[in-house]
Tab-separated table of C-alpha atoms and ligand atoms in Angstrom:
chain	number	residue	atom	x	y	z
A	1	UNK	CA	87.630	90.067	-40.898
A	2	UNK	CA	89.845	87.730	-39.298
A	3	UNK	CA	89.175	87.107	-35.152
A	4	UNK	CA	91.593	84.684	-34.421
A	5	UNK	CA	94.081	85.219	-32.148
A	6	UNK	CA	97.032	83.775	-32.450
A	7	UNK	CA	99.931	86.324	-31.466
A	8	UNK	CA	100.066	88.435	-28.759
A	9	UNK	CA	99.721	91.450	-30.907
A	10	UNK	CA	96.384	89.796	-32.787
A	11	UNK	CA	95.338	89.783	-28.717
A	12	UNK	CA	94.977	92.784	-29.052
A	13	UNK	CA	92.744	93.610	-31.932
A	14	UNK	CA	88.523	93.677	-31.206
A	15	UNK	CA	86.036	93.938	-33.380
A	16	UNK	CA	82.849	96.336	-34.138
A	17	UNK	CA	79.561	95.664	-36.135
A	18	UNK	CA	78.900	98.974	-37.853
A	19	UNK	CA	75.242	99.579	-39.116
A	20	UNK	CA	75.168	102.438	-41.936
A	21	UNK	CA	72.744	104.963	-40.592
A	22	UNK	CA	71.260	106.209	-43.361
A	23	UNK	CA	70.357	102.349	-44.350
A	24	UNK	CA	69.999	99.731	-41.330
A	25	UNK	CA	69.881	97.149	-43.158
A	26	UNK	CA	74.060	97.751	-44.366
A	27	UNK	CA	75.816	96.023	-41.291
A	28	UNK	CA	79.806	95.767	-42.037
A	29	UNK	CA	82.203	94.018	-39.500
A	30	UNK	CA	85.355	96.066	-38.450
A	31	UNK	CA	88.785	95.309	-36.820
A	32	UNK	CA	89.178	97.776	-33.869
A	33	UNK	CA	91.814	98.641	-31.455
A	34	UNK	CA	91.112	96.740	-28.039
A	35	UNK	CA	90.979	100.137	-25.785
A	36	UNK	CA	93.979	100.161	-23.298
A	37	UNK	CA	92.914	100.796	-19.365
A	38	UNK	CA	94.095	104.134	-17.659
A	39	UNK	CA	93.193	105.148	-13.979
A	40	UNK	CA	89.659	105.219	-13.125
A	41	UNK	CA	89.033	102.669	-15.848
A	42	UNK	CA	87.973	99.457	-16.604
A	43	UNK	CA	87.464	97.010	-19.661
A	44	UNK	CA	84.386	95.200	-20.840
A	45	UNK	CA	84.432	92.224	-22.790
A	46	UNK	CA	81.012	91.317	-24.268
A	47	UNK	CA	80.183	88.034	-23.732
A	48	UNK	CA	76.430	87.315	-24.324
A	49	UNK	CA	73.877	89.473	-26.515
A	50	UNK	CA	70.193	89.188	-27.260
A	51	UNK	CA	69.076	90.927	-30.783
A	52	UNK	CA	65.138	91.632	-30.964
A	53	UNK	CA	63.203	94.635	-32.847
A	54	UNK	CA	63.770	97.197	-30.133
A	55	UNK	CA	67.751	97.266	-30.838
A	56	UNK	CA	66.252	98.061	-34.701
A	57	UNK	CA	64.497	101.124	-32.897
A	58	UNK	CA	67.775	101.895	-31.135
A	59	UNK	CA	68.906	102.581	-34.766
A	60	UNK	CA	66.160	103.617	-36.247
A	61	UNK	CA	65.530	106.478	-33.556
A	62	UNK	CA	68.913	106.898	-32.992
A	63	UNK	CA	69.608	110.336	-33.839
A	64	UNK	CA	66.971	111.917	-32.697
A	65	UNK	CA	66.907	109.442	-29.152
A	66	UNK	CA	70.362	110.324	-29.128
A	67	UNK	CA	71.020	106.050	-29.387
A	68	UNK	CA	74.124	106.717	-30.937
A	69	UNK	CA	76.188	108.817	-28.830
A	70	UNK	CA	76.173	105.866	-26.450
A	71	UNK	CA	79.298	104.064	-28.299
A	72	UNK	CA	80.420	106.885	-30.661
A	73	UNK	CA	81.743	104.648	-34.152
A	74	UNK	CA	84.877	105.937	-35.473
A	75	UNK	CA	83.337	105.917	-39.110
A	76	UNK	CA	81.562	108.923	-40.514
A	77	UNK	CA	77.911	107.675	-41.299
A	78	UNK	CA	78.221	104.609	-39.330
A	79	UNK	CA	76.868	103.386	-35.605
A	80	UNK	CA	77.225	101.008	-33.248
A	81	UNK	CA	73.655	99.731	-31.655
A	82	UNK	CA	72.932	98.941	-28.315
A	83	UNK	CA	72.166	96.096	-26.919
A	84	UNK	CA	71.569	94.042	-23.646
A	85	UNK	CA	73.154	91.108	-22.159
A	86	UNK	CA	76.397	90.086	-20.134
A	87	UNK	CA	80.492	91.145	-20.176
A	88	UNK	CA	82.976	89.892	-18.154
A	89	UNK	CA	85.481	92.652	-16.366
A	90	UNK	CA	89.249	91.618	-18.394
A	91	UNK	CA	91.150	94.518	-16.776
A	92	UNK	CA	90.433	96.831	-13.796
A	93	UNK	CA	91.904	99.988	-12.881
A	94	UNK	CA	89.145	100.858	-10.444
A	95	UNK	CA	88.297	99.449	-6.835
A	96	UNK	CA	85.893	97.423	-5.982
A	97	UNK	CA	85.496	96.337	-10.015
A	98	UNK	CA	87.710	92.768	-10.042
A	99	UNK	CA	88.576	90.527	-13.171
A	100	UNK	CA	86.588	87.736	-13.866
A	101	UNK	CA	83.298	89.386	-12.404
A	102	UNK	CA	80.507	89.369	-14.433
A	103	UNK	CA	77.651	92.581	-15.332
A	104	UNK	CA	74.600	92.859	-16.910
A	105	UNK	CA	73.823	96.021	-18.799
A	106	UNK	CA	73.746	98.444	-22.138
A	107	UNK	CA	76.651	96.971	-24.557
A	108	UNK	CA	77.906	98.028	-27.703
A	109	UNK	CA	77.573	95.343	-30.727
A	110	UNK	CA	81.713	95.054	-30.014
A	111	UNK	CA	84.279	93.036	-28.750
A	112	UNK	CA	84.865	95.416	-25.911
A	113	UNK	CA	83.238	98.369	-23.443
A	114	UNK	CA	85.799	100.809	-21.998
A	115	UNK	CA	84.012	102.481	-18.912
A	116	UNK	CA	85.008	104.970	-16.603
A	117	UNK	CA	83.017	103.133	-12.911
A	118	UNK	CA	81.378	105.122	-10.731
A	119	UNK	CA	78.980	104.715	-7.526
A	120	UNK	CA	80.796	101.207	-7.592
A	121	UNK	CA	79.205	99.271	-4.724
A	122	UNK	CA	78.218	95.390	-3.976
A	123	UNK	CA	75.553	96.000	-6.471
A	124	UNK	CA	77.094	97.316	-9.584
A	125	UNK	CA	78.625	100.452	-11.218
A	126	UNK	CA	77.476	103.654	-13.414
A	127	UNK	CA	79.372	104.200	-16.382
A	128	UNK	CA	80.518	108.207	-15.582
A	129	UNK	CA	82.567	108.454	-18.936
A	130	UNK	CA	81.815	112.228	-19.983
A	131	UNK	CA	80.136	111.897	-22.973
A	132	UNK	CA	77.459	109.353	-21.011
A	133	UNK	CA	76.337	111.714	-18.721
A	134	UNK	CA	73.588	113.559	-20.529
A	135	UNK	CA	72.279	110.629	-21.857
A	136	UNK	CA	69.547	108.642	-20.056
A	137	UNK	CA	70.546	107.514	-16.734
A	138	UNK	CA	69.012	103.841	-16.624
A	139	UNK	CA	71.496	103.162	-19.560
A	140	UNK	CA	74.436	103.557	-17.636
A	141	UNK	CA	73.896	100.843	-14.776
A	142	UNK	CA	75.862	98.174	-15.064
A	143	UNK	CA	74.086	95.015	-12.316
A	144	UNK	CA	76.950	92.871	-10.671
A	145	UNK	CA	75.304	89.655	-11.145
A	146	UNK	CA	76.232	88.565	-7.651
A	147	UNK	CA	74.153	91.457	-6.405
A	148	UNK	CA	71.329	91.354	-8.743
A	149	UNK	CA	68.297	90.828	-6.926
A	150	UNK	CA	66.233	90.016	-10.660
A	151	UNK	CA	69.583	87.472	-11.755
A	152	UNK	CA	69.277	83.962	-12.060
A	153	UNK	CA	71.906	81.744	-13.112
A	154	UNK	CA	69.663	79.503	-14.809
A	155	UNK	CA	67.708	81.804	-16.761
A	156	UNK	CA	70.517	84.071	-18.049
A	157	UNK	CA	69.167	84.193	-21.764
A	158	UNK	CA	65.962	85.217	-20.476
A	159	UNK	CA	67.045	88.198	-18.819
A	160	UNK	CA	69.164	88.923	-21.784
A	161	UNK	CA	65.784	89.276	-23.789
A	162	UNK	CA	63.287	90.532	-21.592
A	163	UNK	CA	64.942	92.322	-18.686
A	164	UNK	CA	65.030	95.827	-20.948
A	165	UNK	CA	61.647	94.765	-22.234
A	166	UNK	CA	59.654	93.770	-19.642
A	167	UNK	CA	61.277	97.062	-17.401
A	168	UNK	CA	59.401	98.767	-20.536
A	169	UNK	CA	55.923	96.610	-20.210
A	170	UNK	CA	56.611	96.670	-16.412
A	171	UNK	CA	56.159	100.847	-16.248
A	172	UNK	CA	53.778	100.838	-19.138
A	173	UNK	CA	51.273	98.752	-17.543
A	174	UNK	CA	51.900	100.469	-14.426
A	175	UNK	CA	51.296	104.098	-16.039
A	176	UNK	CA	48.417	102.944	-17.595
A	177	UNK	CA	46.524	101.895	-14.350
A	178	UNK	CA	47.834	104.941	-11.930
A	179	UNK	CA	45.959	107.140	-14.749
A	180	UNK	CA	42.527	104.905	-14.362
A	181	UNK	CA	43.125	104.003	-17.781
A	182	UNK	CA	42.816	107.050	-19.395
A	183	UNK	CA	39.253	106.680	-19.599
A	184	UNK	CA	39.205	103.682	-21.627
A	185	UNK	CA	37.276	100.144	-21.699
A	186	UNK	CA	39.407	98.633	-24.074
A	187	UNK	CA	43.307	98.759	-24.648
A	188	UNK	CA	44.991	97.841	-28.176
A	189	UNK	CA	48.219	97.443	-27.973
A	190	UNK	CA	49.675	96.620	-31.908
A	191	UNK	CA	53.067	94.652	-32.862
A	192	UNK	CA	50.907	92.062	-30.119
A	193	UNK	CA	53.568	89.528	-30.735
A	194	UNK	CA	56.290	91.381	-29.727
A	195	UNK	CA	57.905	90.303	-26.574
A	196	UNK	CA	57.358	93.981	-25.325
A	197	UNK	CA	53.769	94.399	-25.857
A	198	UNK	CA	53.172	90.609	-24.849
A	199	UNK	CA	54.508	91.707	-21.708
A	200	UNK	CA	52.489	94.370	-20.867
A	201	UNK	CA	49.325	92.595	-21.592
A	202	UNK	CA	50.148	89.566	-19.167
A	203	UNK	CA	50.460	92.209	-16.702
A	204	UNK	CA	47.375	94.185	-17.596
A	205	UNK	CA	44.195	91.166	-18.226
A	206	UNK	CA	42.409	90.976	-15.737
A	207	UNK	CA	42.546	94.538	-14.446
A	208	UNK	CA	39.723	96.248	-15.386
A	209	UNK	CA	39.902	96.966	-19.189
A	210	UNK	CA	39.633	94.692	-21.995
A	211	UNK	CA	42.518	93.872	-24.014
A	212	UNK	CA	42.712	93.384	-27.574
A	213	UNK	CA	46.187	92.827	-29.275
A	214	UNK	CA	46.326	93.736	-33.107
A	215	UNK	CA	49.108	91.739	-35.174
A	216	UNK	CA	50.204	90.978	-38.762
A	217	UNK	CA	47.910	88.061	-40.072
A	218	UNK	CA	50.538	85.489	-40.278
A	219	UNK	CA	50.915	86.299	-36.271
A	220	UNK	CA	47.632	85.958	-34.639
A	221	UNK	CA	47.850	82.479	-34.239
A	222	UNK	CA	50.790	82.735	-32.093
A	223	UNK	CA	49.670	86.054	-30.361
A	224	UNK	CA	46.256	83.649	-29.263
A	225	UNK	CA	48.140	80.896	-28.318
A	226	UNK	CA	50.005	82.882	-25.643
A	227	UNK	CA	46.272	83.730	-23.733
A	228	UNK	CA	47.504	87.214	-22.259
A	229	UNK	CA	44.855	89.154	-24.861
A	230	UNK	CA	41.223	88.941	-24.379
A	231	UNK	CA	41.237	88.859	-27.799
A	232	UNK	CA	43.363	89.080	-31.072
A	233	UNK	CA	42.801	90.782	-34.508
A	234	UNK	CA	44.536	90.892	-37.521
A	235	UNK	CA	45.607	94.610	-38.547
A	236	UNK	CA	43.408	94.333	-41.191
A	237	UNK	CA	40.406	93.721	-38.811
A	238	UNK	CA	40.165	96.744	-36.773
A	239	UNK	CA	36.789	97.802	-38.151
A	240	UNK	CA	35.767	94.492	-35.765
A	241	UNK	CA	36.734	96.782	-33.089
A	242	UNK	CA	33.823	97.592	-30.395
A	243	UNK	CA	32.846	101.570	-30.678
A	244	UNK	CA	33.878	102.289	-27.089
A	245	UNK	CA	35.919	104.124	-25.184
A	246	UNK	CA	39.853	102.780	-26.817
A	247	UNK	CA	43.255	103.388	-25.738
A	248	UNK	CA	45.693	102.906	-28.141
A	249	UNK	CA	49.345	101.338	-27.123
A	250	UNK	CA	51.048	101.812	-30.699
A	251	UNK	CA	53.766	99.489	-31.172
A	252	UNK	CA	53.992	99.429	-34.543
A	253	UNK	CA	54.242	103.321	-35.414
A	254	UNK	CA	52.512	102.268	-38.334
A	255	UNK	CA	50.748	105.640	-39.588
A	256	UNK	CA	47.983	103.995	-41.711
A	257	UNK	CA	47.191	101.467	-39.128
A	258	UNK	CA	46.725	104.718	-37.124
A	259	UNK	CA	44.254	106.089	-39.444
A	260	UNK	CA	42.364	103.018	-39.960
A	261	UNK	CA	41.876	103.021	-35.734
A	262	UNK	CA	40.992	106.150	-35.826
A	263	UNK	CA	38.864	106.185	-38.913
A	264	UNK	CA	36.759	103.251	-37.308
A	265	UNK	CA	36.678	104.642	-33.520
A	266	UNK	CA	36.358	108.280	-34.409
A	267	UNK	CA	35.942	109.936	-30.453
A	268	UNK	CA	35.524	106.899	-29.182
A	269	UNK	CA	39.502	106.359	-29.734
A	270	UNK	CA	40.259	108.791	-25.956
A	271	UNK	CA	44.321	108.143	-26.098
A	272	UNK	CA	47.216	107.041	-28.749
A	273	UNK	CA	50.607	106.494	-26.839
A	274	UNK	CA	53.426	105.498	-29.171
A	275	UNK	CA	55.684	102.612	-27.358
A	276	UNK	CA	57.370	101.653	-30.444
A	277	UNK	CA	57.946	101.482	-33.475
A	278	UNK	CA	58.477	97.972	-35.254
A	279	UNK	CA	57.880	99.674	-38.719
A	280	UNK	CA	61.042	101.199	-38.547
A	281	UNK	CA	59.400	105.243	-39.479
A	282	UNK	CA	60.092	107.282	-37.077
A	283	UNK	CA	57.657	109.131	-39.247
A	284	UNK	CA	58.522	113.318	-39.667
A	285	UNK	CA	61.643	114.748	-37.962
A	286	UNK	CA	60.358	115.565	-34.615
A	287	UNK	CA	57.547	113.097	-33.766
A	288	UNK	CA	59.070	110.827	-31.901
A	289	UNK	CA	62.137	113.339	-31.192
A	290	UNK	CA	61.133	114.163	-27.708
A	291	UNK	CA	58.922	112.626	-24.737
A	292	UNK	CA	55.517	114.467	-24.825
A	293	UNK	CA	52.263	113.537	-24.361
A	294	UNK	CA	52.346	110.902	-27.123
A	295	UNK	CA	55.848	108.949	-26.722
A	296	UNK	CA	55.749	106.639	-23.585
A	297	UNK	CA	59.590	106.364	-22.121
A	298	UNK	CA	59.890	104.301	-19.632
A	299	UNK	CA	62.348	105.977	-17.692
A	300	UNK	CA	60.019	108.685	-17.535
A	301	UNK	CA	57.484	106.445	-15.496
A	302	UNK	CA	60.648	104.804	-13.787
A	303	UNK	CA	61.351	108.517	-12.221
A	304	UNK	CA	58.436	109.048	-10.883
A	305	UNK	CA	58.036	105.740	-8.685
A	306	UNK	CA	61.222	105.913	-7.767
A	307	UNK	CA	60.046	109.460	-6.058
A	308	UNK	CA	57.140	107.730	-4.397
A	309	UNK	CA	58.388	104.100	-3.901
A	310	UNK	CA	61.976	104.722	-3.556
A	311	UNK	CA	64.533	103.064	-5.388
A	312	UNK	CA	63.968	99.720	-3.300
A	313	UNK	CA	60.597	99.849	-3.548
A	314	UNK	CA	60.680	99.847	-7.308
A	315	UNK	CA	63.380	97.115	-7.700
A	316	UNK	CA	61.092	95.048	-4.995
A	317	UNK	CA	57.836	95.380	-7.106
A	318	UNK	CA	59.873	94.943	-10.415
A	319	UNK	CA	61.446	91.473	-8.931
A	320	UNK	CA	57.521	90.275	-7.891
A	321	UNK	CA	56.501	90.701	-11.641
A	322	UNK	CA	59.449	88.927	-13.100
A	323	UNK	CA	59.404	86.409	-11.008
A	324	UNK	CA	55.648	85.680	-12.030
A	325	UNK	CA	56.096	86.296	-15.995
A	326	UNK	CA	59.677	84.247	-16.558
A	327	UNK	CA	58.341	80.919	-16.069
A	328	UNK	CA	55.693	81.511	-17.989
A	329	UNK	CA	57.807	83.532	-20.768
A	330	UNK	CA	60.015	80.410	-21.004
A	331	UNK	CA	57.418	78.597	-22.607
A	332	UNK	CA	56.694	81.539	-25.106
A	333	UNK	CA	60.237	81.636	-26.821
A	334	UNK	CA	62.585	79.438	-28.579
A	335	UNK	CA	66.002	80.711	-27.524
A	336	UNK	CA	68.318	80.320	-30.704
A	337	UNK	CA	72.261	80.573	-30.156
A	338	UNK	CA	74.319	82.008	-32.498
A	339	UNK	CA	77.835	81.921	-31.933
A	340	UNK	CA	80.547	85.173	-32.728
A	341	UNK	CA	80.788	88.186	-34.474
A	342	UNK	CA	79.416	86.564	-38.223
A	343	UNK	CA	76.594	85.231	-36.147
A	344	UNK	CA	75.506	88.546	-34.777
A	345	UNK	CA	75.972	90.497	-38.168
A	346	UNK	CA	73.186	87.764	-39.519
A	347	UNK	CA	71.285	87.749	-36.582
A	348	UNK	CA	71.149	91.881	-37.391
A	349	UNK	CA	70.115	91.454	-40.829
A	350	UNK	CA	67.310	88.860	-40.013
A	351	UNK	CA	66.051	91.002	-37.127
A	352	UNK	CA	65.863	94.212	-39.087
A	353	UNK	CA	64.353	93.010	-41.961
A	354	UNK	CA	61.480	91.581	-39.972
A	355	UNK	CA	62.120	88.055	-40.981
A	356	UNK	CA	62.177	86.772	-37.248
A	357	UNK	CA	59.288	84.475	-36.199
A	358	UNK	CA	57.991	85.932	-33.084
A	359	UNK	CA	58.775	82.773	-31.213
A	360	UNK	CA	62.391	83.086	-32.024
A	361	UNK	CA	64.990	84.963	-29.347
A	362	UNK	CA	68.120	85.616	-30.469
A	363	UNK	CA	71.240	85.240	-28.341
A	364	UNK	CA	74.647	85.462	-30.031
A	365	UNK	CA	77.589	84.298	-27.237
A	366	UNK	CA	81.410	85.480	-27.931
B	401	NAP	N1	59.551	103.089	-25.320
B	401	NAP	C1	60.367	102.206	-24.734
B	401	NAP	O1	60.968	102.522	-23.709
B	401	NAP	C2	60.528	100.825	-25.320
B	401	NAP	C3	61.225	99.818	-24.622
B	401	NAP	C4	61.262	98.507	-25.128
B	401	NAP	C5	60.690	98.247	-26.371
B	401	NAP	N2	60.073	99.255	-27.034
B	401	NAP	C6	59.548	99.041	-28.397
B	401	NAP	O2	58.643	97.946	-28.482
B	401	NAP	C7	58.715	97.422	-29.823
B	401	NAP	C8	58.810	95.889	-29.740
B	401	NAP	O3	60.135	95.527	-29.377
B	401	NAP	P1	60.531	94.013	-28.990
B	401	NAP	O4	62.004	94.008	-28.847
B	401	NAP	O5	59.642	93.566	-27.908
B	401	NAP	O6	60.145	93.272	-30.350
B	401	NAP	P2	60.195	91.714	-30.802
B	401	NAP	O7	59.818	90.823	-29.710
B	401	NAP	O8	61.460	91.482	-31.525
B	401	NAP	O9	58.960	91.854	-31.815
B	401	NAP	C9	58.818	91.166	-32.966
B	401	NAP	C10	57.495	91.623	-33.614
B	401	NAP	O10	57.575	92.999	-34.041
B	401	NAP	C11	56.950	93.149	-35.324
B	401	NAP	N3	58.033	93.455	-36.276
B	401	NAP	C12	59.329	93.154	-36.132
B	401	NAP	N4	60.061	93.602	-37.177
B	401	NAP	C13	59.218	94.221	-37.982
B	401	NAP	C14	59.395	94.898	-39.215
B	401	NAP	N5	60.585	95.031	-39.803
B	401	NAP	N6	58.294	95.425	-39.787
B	401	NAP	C15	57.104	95.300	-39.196
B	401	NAP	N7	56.894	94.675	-38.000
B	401	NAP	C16	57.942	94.130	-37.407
B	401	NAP	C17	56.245	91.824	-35.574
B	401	NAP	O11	55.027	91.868	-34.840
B	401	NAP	P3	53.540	92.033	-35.408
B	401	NAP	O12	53.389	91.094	-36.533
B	401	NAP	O13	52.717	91.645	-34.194
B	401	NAP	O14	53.416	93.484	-35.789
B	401	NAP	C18	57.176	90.846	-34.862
B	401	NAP	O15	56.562	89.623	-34.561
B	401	NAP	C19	59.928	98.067	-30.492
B	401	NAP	O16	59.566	99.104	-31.386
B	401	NAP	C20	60.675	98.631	-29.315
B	401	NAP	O17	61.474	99.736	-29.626
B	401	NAP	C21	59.991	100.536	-26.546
């Protein structure tokens, strides 16, 4: 695929990564038609991306998580994942929503977003195109960065990575300590070097329950050296585990790591919520399909302080924690640049295979 543009008809040509959904690991660039801008409209261009496992579980859950109706590809068979980071407003047919600003939000892996702004304010903007509105709502706010109380200038490829993350470890931690626990002493929480997981356990030592992080072998070094885990096992170690009361915060969605937990804790093992899935199997058609009991969402846990704190109240508490885990964050990652569409079809093909050292963040600029 050529990019350049050199006429003002080549101006006018974008591009899309495609992902084959029946194999992830098939990622094709395409030439696509920049969208023109009607009434009501404005256009996107995506400027800076991060790429970590959780856009793999976009894909990998994205039929049944509905992941793929969010930027419908044109191709039978094919999708375009989501993922976070920055685009710059190139045409505006909508007040309040000027050129040259700049939001943070849900972006296809594109040249371009074509959005239909709503509830536009000093803040940001919904994305009320029709076929968005049954999806889940915190997907379609779009965060002026001039009114984003959580931006920083300075720290832009950090939010790129974590914000969507650490919103994830942010309500996990907090559901797990407005319900006591669940009973438990001791919280695994596997796929410990993740930057998700991670998360959650800087905000949960210290509260009450110990916390063990499980990880591949050729991770636990790493997963120690960050000090948020009381302590860290291989996968293969579980039977080290302590035969008390165990909550388990799967990551993974590895189903014979889940039988060796449970084969070794028996009773003892009171709760299994599923958080991820870095193994890629969204295991039988159904499991993971819808929120029960078992799948933690956070937008689920987002709802419900929202009802009790109010929408301010969340944001406020939300701001606190990142403010006290980015500095500290910044030490844990080594933010690697990649640079256009190429870049990002690699940076797929790394991230999906599972060849990424967990120290590694990738950030692919336009
Ligand atoms: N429910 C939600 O709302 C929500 C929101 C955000 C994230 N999550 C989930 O949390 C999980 C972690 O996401 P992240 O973006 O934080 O990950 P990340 O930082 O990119 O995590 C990298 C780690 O994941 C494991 N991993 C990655 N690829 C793998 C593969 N192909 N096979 C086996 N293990 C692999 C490895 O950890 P180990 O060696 O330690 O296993 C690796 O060090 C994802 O499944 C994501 O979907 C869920």
């Amino acid at each position: 695929m050529d990019t350049t543009t050199t006429t003002a008809t080549a101006a006018a040509v974008g591009w899309n990564l495609l992902i084959a959904r029946d194999d992830l690991s098939i990622a094709e660039l395409a030439d696509a038609p920049v969208p023109e801008v009607r009434d009501g409209e404005a256009l996107l261009r995506v400027d800076q991306v991060g790429l970590t496992a959780n856009n793999v579980t976009y894909a990998a859950l994205g039929d049944s998580f509905r992941y793929w109706q969010f930027f419908p590809a044109s191709r039978e068979g094919w999708g375009i994942v989501p993922l976070w980071g920055f685009a710059e407003v190139v045409d505006s047919r909508v007040e309040g929503i000027e050129p040259g600003s700049r939001y943070y939000g849900y972006l296809p892996s594109a040249s371009h977003l074509l959005v239909r702004p709503g509830r536009v304010d000093e803040r940001g903007f919904r994305d009320a195109s029709p076929h968005r509105q049954t999806l889940p709502r915190p997907y379609n706010a779009y965060a002026l960065t001039t009114g984003d109380l959580a931006y920083e200038a300075d720290r832009e490829d950090l939010q790129i990575l974590y914000r969507p993350l650490f919103w994830t470890s942010f309500m996990l931690a907090d559901w797990l300590v407005d319900n006591a626990w669940l009973g438990a002493a001791t919280a695994v929480l596997s796929s410990a070097s993740s930057k998700t997981a991670y998360g959650a356990a800087f905000l949960l030592q210290g509260r009450g329950c110990e916390i063990v992080g499980l990880t591949s072998r050729r991770n636990v070094a790493f997963t120690e050296s960050l000090g948020c885990y009381d302590r860290v096992l291989a996968y293969e170690d579980v039977v080290q585990l302590p035969n008390r009361p165990t909550l388990y915060a799967d990551f993974a969605g590895d189903e014979r790591l889940t039988a060796s937990l449970s084969a070794h804790l028996g009773d003892a093992l009171v709760h299994h919520v599923v958080v991820g899935i870095t193994n890629q199997e969204p295991g039988p058609a159904g499991t993971l399909a819808e929120t029960g009991p078992g799948m933690f969402f956070a937008p689920d846990q987002m709802r419900k302080r929202t009802g009790e704190w109010g929408r301010a109240g969340l944001d406020r508490r939300f701001a606190d924690a990142w403010q006290r885990f980015a500095p500290v964050a910044e030490g844990w990652v080594d933010v690697v640049h990649g640079q256009g569409p190429q870049a990002l079809t690699q940076v797929w093909r790394e991230v999906q295979s599972g060849r990424t050292a967990p120290r590694t963040g990738h950030v692919v600029i336009f």
